[in-house]
Short mmCIF file of C-alpha atoms and ligand atoms in Angstrom, two decimals:
data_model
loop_
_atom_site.label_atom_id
_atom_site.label_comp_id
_atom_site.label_asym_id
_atom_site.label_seq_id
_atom_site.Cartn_x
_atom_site.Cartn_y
_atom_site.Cartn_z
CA UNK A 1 -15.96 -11.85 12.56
CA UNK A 2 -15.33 -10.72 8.90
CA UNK A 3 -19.04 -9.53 8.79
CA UNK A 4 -17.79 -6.40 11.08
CA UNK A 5 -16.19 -4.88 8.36
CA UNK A 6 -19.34 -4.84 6.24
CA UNK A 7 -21.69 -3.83 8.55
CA UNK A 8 -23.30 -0.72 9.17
CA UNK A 9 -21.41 -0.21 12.27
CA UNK A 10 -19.89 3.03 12.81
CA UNK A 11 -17.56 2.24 15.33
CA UNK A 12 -15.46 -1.20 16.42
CA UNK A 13 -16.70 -3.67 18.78
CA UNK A 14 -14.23 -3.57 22.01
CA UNK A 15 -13.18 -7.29 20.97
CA UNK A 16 -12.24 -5.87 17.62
CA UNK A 17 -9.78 -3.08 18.67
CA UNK A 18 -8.13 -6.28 20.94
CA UNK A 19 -7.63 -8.53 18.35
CA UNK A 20 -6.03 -5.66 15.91
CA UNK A 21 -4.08 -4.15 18.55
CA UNK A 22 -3.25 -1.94 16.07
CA UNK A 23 -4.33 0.71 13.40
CA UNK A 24 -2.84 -1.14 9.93
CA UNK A 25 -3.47 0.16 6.86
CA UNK A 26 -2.82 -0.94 3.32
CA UNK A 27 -3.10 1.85 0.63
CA UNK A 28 -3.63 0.13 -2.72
CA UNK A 29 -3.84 1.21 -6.27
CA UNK A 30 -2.17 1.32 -9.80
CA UNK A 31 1.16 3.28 -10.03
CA UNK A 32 0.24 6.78 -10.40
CA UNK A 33 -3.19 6.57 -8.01
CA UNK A 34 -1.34 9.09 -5.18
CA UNK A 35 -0.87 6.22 -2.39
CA UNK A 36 2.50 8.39 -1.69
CA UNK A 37 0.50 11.54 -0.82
CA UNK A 38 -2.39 10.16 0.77
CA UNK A 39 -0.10 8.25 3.17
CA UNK A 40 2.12 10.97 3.99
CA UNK A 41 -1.45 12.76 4.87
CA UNK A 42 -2.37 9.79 6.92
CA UNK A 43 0.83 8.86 8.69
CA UNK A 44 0.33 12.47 9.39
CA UNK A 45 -3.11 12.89 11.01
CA UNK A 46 -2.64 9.32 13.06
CA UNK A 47 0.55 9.07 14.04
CA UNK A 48 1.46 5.85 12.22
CA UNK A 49 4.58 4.40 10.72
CA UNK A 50 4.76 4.94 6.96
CA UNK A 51 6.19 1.73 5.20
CA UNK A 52 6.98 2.61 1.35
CA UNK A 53 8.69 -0.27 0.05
CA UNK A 54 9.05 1.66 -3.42
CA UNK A 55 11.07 4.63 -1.79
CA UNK A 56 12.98 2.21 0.12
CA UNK A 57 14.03 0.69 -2.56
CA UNK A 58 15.12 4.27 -4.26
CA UNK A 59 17.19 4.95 -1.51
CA UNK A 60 19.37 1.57 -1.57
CA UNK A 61 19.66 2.59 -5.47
CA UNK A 62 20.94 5.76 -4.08
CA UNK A 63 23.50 4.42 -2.12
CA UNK A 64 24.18 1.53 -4.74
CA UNK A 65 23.99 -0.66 -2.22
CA UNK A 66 23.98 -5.01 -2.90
CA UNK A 67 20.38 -4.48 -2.93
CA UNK A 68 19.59 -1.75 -4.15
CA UNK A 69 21.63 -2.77 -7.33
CA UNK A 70 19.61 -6.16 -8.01
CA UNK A 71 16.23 -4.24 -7.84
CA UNK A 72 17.30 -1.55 -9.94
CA UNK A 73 17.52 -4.20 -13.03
CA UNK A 74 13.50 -4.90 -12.24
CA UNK A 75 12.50 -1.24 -11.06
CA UNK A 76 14.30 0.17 -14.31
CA UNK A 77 11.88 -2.37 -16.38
CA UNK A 78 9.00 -1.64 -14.89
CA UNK A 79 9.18 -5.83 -13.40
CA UNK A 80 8.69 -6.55 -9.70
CA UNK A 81 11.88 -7.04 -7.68
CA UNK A 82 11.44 -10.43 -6.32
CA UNK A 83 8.95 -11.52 -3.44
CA UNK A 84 11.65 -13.02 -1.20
CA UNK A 85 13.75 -9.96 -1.24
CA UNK A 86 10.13 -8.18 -0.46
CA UNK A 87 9.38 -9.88 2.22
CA UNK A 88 12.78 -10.50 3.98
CA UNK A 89 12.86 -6.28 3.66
CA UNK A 90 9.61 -5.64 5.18
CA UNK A 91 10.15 -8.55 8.22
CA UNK A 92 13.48 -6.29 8.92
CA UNK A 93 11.52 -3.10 8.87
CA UNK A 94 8.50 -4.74 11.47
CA UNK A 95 11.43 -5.88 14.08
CA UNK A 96 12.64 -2.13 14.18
CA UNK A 97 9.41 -0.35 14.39
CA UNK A 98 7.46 -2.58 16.77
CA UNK A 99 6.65 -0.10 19.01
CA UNK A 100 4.58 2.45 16.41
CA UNK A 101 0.46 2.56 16.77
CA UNK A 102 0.22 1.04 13.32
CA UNK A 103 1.36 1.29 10.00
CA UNK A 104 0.22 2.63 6.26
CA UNK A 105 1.78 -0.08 3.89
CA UNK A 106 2.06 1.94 0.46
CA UNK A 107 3.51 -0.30 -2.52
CA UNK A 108 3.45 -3.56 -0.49
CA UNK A 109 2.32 -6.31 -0.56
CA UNK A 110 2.09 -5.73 -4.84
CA UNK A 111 1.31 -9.85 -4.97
CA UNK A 112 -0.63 -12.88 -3.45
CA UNK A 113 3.01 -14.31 -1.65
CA UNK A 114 3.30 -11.03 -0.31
CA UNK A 115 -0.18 -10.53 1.17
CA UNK A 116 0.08 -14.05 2.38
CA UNK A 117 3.49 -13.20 3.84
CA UNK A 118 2.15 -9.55 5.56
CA UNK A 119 -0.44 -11.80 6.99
CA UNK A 120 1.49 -13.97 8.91
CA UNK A 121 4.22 -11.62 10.03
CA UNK A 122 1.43 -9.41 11.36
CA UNK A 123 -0.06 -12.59 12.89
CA UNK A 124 3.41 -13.44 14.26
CA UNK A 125 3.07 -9.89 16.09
CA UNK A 126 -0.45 -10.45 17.70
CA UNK A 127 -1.81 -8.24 15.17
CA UNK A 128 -3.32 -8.52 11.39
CA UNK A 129 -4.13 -5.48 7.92
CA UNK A 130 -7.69 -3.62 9.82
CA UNK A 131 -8.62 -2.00 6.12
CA UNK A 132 -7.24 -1.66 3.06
CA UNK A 133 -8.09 1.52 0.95
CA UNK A 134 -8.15 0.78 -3.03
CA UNK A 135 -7.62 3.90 -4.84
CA UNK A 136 -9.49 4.14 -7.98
CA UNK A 137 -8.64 6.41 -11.34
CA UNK A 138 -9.24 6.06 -14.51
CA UNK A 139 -5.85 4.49 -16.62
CA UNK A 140 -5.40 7.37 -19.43
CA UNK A 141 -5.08 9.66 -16.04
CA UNK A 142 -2.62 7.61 -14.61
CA UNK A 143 -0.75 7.72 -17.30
CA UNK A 144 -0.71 11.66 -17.55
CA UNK A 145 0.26 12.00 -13.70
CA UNK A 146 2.99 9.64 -14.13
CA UNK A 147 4.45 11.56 -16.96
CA UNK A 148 4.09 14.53 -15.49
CA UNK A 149 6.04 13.13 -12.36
CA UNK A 150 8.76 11.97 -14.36
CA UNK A 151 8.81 15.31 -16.13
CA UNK A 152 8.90 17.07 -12.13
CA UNK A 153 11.12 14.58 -10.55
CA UNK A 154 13.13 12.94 -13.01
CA UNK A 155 11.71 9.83 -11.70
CA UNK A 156 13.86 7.48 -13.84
CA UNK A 157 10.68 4.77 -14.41
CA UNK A 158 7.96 7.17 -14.77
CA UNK A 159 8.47 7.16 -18.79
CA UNK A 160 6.63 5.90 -21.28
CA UNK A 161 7.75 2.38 -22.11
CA UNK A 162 8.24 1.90 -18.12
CA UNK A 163 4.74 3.60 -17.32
CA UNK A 164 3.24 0.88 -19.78
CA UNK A 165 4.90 -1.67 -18.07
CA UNK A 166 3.89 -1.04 -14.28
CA UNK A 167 0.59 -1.25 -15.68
CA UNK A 168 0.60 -4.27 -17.15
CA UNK A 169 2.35 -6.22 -14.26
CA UNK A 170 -0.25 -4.16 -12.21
CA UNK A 171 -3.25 -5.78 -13.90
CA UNK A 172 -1.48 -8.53 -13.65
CA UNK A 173 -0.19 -9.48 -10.28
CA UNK A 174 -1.24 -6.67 -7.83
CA UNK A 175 -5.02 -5.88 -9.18
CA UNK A 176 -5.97 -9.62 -8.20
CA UNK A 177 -5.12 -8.46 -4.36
CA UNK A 178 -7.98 -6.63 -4.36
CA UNK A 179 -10.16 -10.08 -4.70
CA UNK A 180 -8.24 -11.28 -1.71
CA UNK A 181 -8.82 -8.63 0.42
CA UNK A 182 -12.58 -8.53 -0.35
CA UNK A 183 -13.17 -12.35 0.40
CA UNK A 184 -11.83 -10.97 3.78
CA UNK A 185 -14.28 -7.94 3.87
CA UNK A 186 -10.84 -5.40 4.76
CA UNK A 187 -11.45 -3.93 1.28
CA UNK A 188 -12.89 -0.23 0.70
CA UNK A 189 -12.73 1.44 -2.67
CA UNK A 190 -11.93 5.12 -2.81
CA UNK A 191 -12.49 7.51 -5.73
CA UNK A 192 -9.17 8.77 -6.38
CA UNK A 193 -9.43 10.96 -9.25
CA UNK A 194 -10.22 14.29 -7.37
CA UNK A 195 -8.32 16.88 -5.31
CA UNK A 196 -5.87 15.57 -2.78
CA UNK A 197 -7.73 17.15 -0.19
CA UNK A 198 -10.72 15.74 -1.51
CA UNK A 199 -9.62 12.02 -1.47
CA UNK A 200 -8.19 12.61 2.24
CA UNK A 201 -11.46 13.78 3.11
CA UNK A 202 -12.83 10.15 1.72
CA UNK A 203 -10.46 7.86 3.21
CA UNK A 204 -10.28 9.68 6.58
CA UNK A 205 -14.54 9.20 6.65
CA UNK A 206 -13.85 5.34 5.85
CA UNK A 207 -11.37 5.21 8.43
CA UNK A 208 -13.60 6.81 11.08
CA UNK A 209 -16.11 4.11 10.09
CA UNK A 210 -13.57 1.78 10.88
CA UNK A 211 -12.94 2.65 14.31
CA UNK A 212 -13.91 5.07 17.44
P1 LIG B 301 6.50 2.48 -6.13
O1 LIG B 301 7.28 3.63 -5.62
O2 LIG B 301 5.63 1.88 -5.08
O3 LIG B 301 5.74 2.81 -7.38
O4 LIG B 301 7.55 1.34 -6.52
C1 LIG B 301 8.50 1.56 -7.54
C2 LIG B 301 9.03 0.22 -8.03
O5 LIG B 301 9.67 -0.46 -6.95
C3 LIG B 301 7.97 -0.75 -8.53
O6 LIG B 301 7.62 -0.53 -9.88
C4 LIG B 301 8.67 -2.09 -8.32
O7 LIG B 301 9.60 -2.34 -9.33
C5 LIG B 301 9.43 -1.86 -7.02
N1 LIG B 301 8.64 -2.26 -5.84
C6 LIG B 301 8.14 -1.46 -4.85
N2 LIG B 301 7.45 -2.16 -3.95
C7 LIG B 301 7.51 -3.45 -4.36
C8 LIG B 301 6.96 -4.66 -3.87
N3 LIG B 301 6.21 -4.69 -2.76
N4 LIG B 301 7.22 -5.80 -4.56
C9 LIG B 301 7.96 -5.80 -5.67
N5 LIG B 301 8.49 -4.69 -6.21
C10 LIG B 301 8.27 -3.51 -5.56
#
């Protein structure tokens, strides 16, 4: 079974498409790597439901809501805001969008509990992560486009101190997801350091590999 994924294959087997049941992707990558942008393109273009657990988050800030005032004190740090509170978000979101053709999971799972935890939830719901797309660029560049964000947006943890932070806790407890996902064979890497358009372009050819 996880041999289909690294195949040369251009299209799923029938059997595969019945055991997915669905079209779920995870968009992975360091802060700053565009998974925002690329999944709006994506949610776009296939008609999915676009789960981003960090704008979530922003919006309970927003409304300075019980939750949204415990993971400001981690968000505002540059820490992760805890995996139960994670996970017991993301099962809530699942129950009311159960009827979309898939989902793009940007910013989640960020660490092993949580991939464990997507697993079975999905599982739970007769359906599992197809692929998950690993954007790739180059750390120094990161660090620009962040700035620059935070410059655009006023993004209050795109800053310097923050920035360095995210990337640490990154490297540290996110990056190792990529490991997980391989022993699976549901990981593709993606140059992301060119053109939006030009990354789409790359991640909509994987996903056509994928399926159809
Ligand atoms: P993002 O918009 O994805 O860059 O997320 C912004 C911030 O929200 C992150 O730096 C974390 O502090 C928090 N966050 C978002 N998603 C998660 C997650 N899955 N687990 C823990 N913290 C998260």
């Amino acid at each position: 079974m996880l041999n289909i994924w690294q195949n040369e294959k251009k299209y799923l087997p029938l059997h595969v498409f019945m055991e997915y049941n669905m079209l779920n992707i995870v968009i992975f990558g360091a802060p700053g790597t565009g998974k925002g942008t690329q999944s709006e393109l994506l949610t776009k273009k296939y008609g999915l439901h676009h789960i981003s657990t960090g704008e979530i988050l922003r919006e309970e800030i927003e409304r300075k809501s019980p939750l949204g005032l415990l993971a400001d004190q981690h968000i505002s740090r540059g820490h992760l805001v805890p995996d139960e509170l994670m996970i017991d978000m993301l099962a809530d979101i699942l129950d009311k969008t159960a009827n979309t053709k898939g989902y793009i999971f940007d910013g989640f799972p960020r660490t092993i509990a949580q991939a464990q935890a997507l697993d079975k939830l999905l599982n739970e719901r007769d359906t599992a992560v197809v692929a998950v797309l690993s954007l790739k660029v180059e750390e120094q560049e990161l660090i620009q486009r962040l700035l620059k964000r935070g410059r655009e947006s006023g993004r209050s943890d795109d800053k310097l101190e923050v920035i360095e932070n995210r990337m640490k806790v990154y490297k540290a407890q996110t990056d190792p997801l990529r490991d997980y996902y391989k022993k699976k064979g549901k990981l593709f890497n993606i140059p992301g350091s060119g053109s939006i358009n030009d990354v789409f372009e790359e991640i909509v050819q994987e996903i056509s590999r994928l399926s159809f």
